[in-house]
Amino acid sequence: APFGDTATLGRQGFYVSKRDHRYLSAIGLNKASGITDEFCESALKQLFGARCVDSFDNSIFEGATHTLNLNSLQVPTVQYDTVLDIGTSEHVFNITTALSNIANLCRVGGRIIHIVPANNFCGHGFWQFSPELFFHIYSSANGFIDTEIFISKTQRPDKWFRVKPPEGCRRAEVRGNAKLYLLVCTRKQEDKLLGAVQQTDYANRWISFSEPTSDSPQTGPIANHSQLKHHNWYKFCYRYYWFLSKPFVKLFRFTR
């Protein structure tokens, strides 16, 4: 769908390599080859159907349309069909306020798109993000629907991996040696204040235990011996894995 009225956090540059041009031409976006602007406004209008593009930055040094300090909660005077956070929010210290400002900039029925660091960007900004954060923030309880999250390597931007929402006591953990980007897209269904966020596995564990009362002093986490036993077994395996495998590593080196 066309982007419509579009807001970018920071004035985004337009970087397209020769390889990118070939790819865009192959899928029918030949208009990209004629875009030589330093910034993204023309590309968003020609390739993504943006009617207008406003940029928000903490400073005017790159010629942003509006100045906006994402660290303090703002009341927007205008809202947008599409809000793009491409490498901005990880540089904002007060991240919960920044995400609230991003949600407020988006009008009902509009979309929010994030491209932010996930793993192996230590030192790039203040934050590296977990998929679960966005699954919870952009939930139906907070007025969002159709939330999709993908992971992509910086050296393979054409290959994406879909992240499944965490369920039960499982986490949406992603590991790898490469620099990984988190790609998030969600749609705003109604205006709501962003609620508190708790990780799925902890929230489900807390629910599974009843509050102790005077009539049942043994209720609570300690009374659930099967879960405690299960947890201790995994703790033992994790702690002594390398210790137990050390003789086999030495034997392997010797036989080689």
Short mmCIF file of C-alpha atoms in Angstrom, two decimals:
data_model
loop_
_atom_site.label_atom_id
_atom_site.label_comp_id
_atom_site.label_asym_id
_atom_site.label_seq_id
_atom_site.Cartn_x
_atom_site.Cartn_y
_atom_site.Cartn_z
CA ALA A 1 0.00 0.00 0.00
CA PRO A 2 1.21 3.58 -0.60
CA PHE A 3 3.00 5.22 2.32
CA GLY A 4 0.76 8.32 2.20
CA ASP A 5 1.79 11.08 4.62
CA THR A 6 5.18 9.92 5.87
CA ALA A 7 7.36 10.86 8.85
CA THR A 8 11.01 9.85 9.19
CA LEU A 9 12.91 9.97 12.48
CA GLY A 10 16.05 11.76 11.51
CA ARG A 11 16.49 12.95 7.93
CA GLN A 12 17.26 9.69 6.19
CA GLY A 13 19.93 9.46 3.51
CA PHE A 14 19.45 7.59 0.22
CA TYR A 15 22.17 4.97 -0.37
CA VAL A 16 21.79 2.70 -3.38
CA SER A 17 24.72 0.72 -4.77
CA LYS A 18 25.10 -0.56 -8.34
CA ARG A 19 24.06 -3.99 -7.09
CA ASP A 20 20.93 -2.45 -5.55
CA HIS A 21 20.13 -0.72 -8.86
CA ARG A 22 20.36 -4.02 -10.70
CA TYR A 23 18.09 -5.69 -8.16
CA LEU A 24 15.51 -2.88 -8.27
CA SER A 25 15.52 -2.98 -12.07
CA ALA A 26 15.03 -6.75 -12.03
CA ILE A 27 11.84 -6.44 -9.94
CA GLY A 28 10.49 -3.60 -12.05
CA LEU A 29 11.43 -0.54 -9.99
CA ASN A 30 13.38 1.12 -12.81
CA LYS A 31 12.53 4.59 -11.50
CA ALA A 32 15.14 4.09 -8.76
CA SER A 33 17.97 4.45 -11.28
CA GLY A 34 16.99 8.08 -11.88
CA ILE A 35 17.13 9.09 -8.20
CA THR A 36 20.40 10.79 -7.32
CA ASP A 37 19.30 12.79 -4.24
CA GLU A 38 21.37 12.69 -1.07
CA PHE A 39 18.25 12.25 1.08
CA CYS A 40 15.30 9.89 0.91
CA GLU A 41 12.32 12.14 0.12
CA SER A 42 12.26 11.58 -3.65
CA ALA A 43 12.74 7.84 -3.27
CA LEU A 44 9.86 7.54 -0.81
CA LYS A 45 7.57 9.49 -3.13
CA GLN A 46 8.55 7.72 -6.37
CA LEU A 47 8.99 4.16 -5.08
CA PHE A 48 6.67 3.92 -2.07
CA GLY A 49 3.81 6.29 -2.83
CA ALA A 50 4.49 8.88 -0.14
CA ARG A 51 2.41 12.05 -0.58
CA CYS A 52 4.62 14.17 1.64
CA VAL A 53 7.72 13.39 3.72
CA ASP A 54 8.45 15.23 6.97
CA SER A 55 11.60 14.54 8.97
CA PHE A 56 12.03 14.90 12.74
CA ASP A 57 15.42 15.36 14.36
CA ASN A 58 16.92 16.69 17.57
CA SER A 59 18.92 19.21 15.52
CA ILE A 60 18.56 21.08 12.23
CA PHE A 61 22.11 20.22 11.09
CA GLU A 62 20.82 17.99 8.25
CA GLY A 63 17.89 20.21 7.39
CA ALA A 64 15.10 18.24 9.07
CA THR A 65 11.56 19.55 8.65
CA HIS A 66 10.89 19.64 12.42
CA THR A 67 13.02 19.54 15.56
CA LEU A 68 11.88 16.97 18.09
CA ASN A 69 13.52 15.66 21.26
CA LEU A 70 12.36 12.05 21.51
CA ASN A 71 13.60 11.90 25.13
CA SER A 72 10.61 13.96 26.34
CA LEU A 73 6.98 13.09 25.70
CA GLN A 74 5.48 15.24 22.95
CA VAL A 75 1.89 15.94 21.97
CA PRO A 76 1.89 15.74 18.15
CA THR A 77 0.12 18.50 16.22
CA VAL A 78 -0.05 16.27 13.13
CA GLN A 79 -0.08 12.52 12.59
CA TYR A 80 1.11 10.37 9.69
CA ASP A 81 0.10 7.29 7.70
CA THR A 82 3.64 5.87 7.88
CA VAL A 83 6.32 6.47 10.53
CA LEU A 84 9.85 5.28 9.66
CA ASP A 85 12.42 4.64 12.37
CA ILE A 86 15.48 3.54 10.40
CA GLY A 87 18.47 3.53 12.72
CA THR A 88 17.33 6.33 15.04
CA SER A 89 15.75 5.01 18.24
CA GLU A 90 18.89 3.12 19.34
CA HIS A 91 20.56 6.53 19.77
CA VAL A 92 17.86 7.87 22.12
CA PHE A 93 18.50 7.40 25.84
CA ASN A 94 14.90 7.48 27.11
CA ILE A 95 13.73 4.65 24.89
CA THR A 96 10.28 4.10 26.45
CA THR A 97 9.41 7.77 25.90
CA ALA A 98 10.82 7.61 22.37
CA LEU A 99 8.60 4.63 21.51
CA SER A 100 5.57 6.45 22.94
CA ASN A 101 6.38 9.45 20.74
CA ILE A 102 6.67 7.18 17.70
CA ALA A 103 3.26 5.65 18.47
CA ASN A 104 1.74 9.12 18.92
CA LEU A 105 3.07 10.27 15.53
CA CYS A 106 1.16 7.47 13.79
CA ARG A 107 -2.52 8.03 13.05
CA VAL A 108 -5.13 5.29 13.46
CA GLY A 109 -4.92 2.95 10.48
CA GLY A 110 -1.30 3.95 9.83
CA ARG A 111 1.88 1.88 10.02
CA ILE A 112 5.11 2.05 11.97
CA ILE A 113 8.29 0.57 10.49
CA HIS A 114 11.50 0.06 12.44
CA ILE A 115 14.92 -1.04 11.14
CA VAL A 116 17.10 -1.17 14.26
CA PRO A 117 20.12 -3.13 15.57
CA ALA A 118 19.46 -6.54 17.08
CA ASN A 119 22.84 -8.21 17.75
CA ASN A 120 26.56 -7.41 17.45
CA PHE A 121 26.23 -3.63 17.21
CA CYS A 122 27.89 -2.96 20.57
CA GLY A 123 29.00 0.70 20.68
CA HIS A 124 26.87 1.76 17.71
CA GLY A 125 24.23 3.37 19.91
CA PHE A 126 22.78 3.09 23.40
CA TRP A 127 20.60 0.04 22.66
CA GLN A 128 20.35 -3.24 20.80
CA PHE A 129 16.78 -4.51 20.59
CA SER A 130 14.99 -7.76 21.34
CA PRO A 131 12.09 -8.94 19.15
CA GLU A 132 9.99 -9.55 22.26
CA LEU A 133 10.04 -5.86 23.13
CA PHE A 134 8.20 -4.99 19.92
CA PHE A 135 5.86 -8.00 20.11
CA HIS A 136 4.62 -6.68 23.47
CA ILE A 137 4.60 -2.96 22.68
CA TYR A 138 2.74 -3.49 19.42
CA SER A 139 0.14 -5.84 20.85
CA SER A 140 -3.65 -5.67 20.61
CA ALA A 141 -3.73 -4.53 24.25
CA ASN A 142 -1.84 -1.39 23.18
CA GLY A 143 -4.01 -0.83 20.11
CA PHE A 144 -1.82 -2.44 17.42
CA ILE A 145 -2.44 -5.32 15.01
CA ASP A 146 -0.64 -7.20 12.18
CA THR A 147 2.74 -6.93 13.90
CA GLU A 148 5.46 -8.73 11.94
CA ILE A 149 9.14 -9.01 12.89
CA PHE A 150 12.06 -10.22 10.80
CA ILE A 151 15.80 -10.62 11.28
CA SER A 152 18.31 -9.79 8.54
CA LYS A 153 22.10 -9.86 8.30
CA THR A 154 23.81 -6.65 7.22
CA GLN A 155 25.79 -8.54 4.55
CA ARG A 156 22.66 -10.34 3.24
CA PRO A 157 19.91 -7.70 3.21
CA ASP A 158 17.95 -9.69 0.63
CA LYS A 159 17.40 -12.63 3.00
CA TRP A 160 15.00 -12.23 5.92
CA PHE A 161 14.02 -14.63 8.70
CA ARG A 162 10.60 -14.31 10.32
CA VAL A 163 10.63 -14.23 14.13
CA LYS A 164 7.79 -16.15 15.77
CA PRO A 165 6.05 -14.52 18.75
CA PRO A 166 7.11 -15.96 22.13
CA GLU A 167 4.63 -18.40 23.65
CA GLY A 168 4.31 -20.03 27.05
CA CYS A 169 7.69 -20.17 28.76
CA ARG A 170 9.72 -19.93 25.55
CA ARG A 171 11.64 -16.84 24.50
CA ALA A 172 12.13 -15.43 21.00
CA GLU A 173 15.93 -15.66 21.20
CA VAL A 174 18.09 -15.03 18.13
CA ARG A 175 21.83 -15.72 18.02
CA GLY A 176 24.53 -15.34 15.40
CA ASN A 177 28.03 -14.06 14.72
CA ALA A 178 26.97 -11.49 12.10
CA LYS A 179 25.53 -8.04 12.62
CA LEU A 180 21.78 -8.51 12.71
CA TYR A 181 19.03 -6.00 11.99
CA LEU A 182 15.54 -6.17 13.44
CA LEU A 183 12.84 -5.32 10.90
CA VAL A 184 9.47 -4.45 12.45
CA CYS A 185 6.18 -3.52 10.82
CA THR A 186 2.90 -2.92 12.67
CA ARG A 187 -0.45 -1.21 12.14
CA LYS A 188 -2.17 1.10 14.60
CA GLN A 189 -5.80 0.15 15.22
CA GLU A 190 -6.71 2.61 17.98
CA ASP A 191 -5.19 5.35 20.11
CA LYS A 192 -4.02 4.02 23.46
CA LEU A 193 -1.30 4.76 25.97
CA LEU A 194 1.47 2.15 25.80
CA GLY A 195 1.08 -0.18 28.78
CA ALA A 196 3.69 -1.90 30.92
CA VAL A 197 5.70 -4.69 29.31
CA GLN A 198 6.78 -7.99 30.91
CA GLN A 199 8.57 -10.87 29.22
CA THR A 200 6.24 -13.70 28.24
CA ASP A 201 8.07 -16.50 30.07
CA TYR A 202 8.20 -14.61 33.38
CA ALA A 203 4.58 -13.47 33.13
CA ASN A 204 3.42 -17.06 32.52
CA ARG A 205 5.53 -18.43 35.37
CA TRP A 206 4.11 -15.87 37.78
CA ILE A 207 0.55 -16.73 36.73
CA SER A 208 1.19 -20.46 37.23
CA PHE A 209 1.86 -19.96 40.94
CA SER A 210 -0.95 -18.93 43.29
CA GLU A 211 -0.41 -16.33 45.96
CA PRO A 212 0.42 -17.89 49.38
CA THR A 213 -2.34 -17.70 51.98
CA SER A 214 -2.58 -18.60 55.65
CA ASP A 215 -4.59 -21.71 54.74
CA SER A 216 -2.02 -22.96 52.23
CA PRO A 217 1.46 -21.92 53.42
CA GLN A 218 3.19 -24.33 51.02
CA THR A 219 1.83 -22.75 47.82
CA GLY A 220 4.19 -20.78 45.62
CA PRO A 221 7.33 -21.49 43.60
CA ILE A 222 9.02 -23.73 46.20
CA ALA A 223 6.00 -26.05 46.37
CA ASN A 224 6.24 -26.84 42.66
CA HIS A 225 8.98 -29.47 42.99
CA SER A 226 8.69 -30.80 39.44
CA GLN A 227 9.50 -27.40 37.92
CA LEU A 228 12.28 -26.80 40.43
CA LYS A 229 13.80 -30.21 39.66
CA HIS A 230 13.53 -29.53 35.92
CA HIS A 231 15.24 -26.15 36.33
CA ASN A 232 18.10 -27.56 38.44
CA TRP A 233 18.82 -30.29 35.87
CA TYR A 234 19.26 -27.74 33.10
CA LYS A 235 21.33 -25.56 35.40
CA PHE A 236 23.65 -28.50 36.11
CA CYS A 237 24.04 -29.32 32.40
CA TYR A 238 24.75 -25.70 31.52
CA ARG A 239 27.33 -25.21 34.29
CA TYR A 240 29.29 -28.41 33.76
CA TYR A 241 29.06 -28.77 29.97
CA TRP A 242 32.59 -27.54 29.26
CA PHE A 243 34.04 -29.25 32.30
CA LEU A 244 32.64 -32.63 31.27
CA SER A 245 33.57 -32.23 27.61
CA LYS A 246 37.19 -31.18 28.29
CA PRO A 247 38.69 -34.74 28.19
CA PHE A 248 37.01 -35.42 24.85
CA VAL A 249 38.41 -32.19 23.39
CA LYS A 250 41.93 -33.18 24.48
CA LEU A 251 41.51 -36.69 23.06
CA PHE A 252 40.33 -35.24 19.75
CA ARG A 253 43.36 -32.93 19.53
CA PHE A 254 45.74 -35.78 20.41
CA THR A 255 44.32 -38.16 17.77
CA ARG A 256 44.66 -35.48 15.10
#
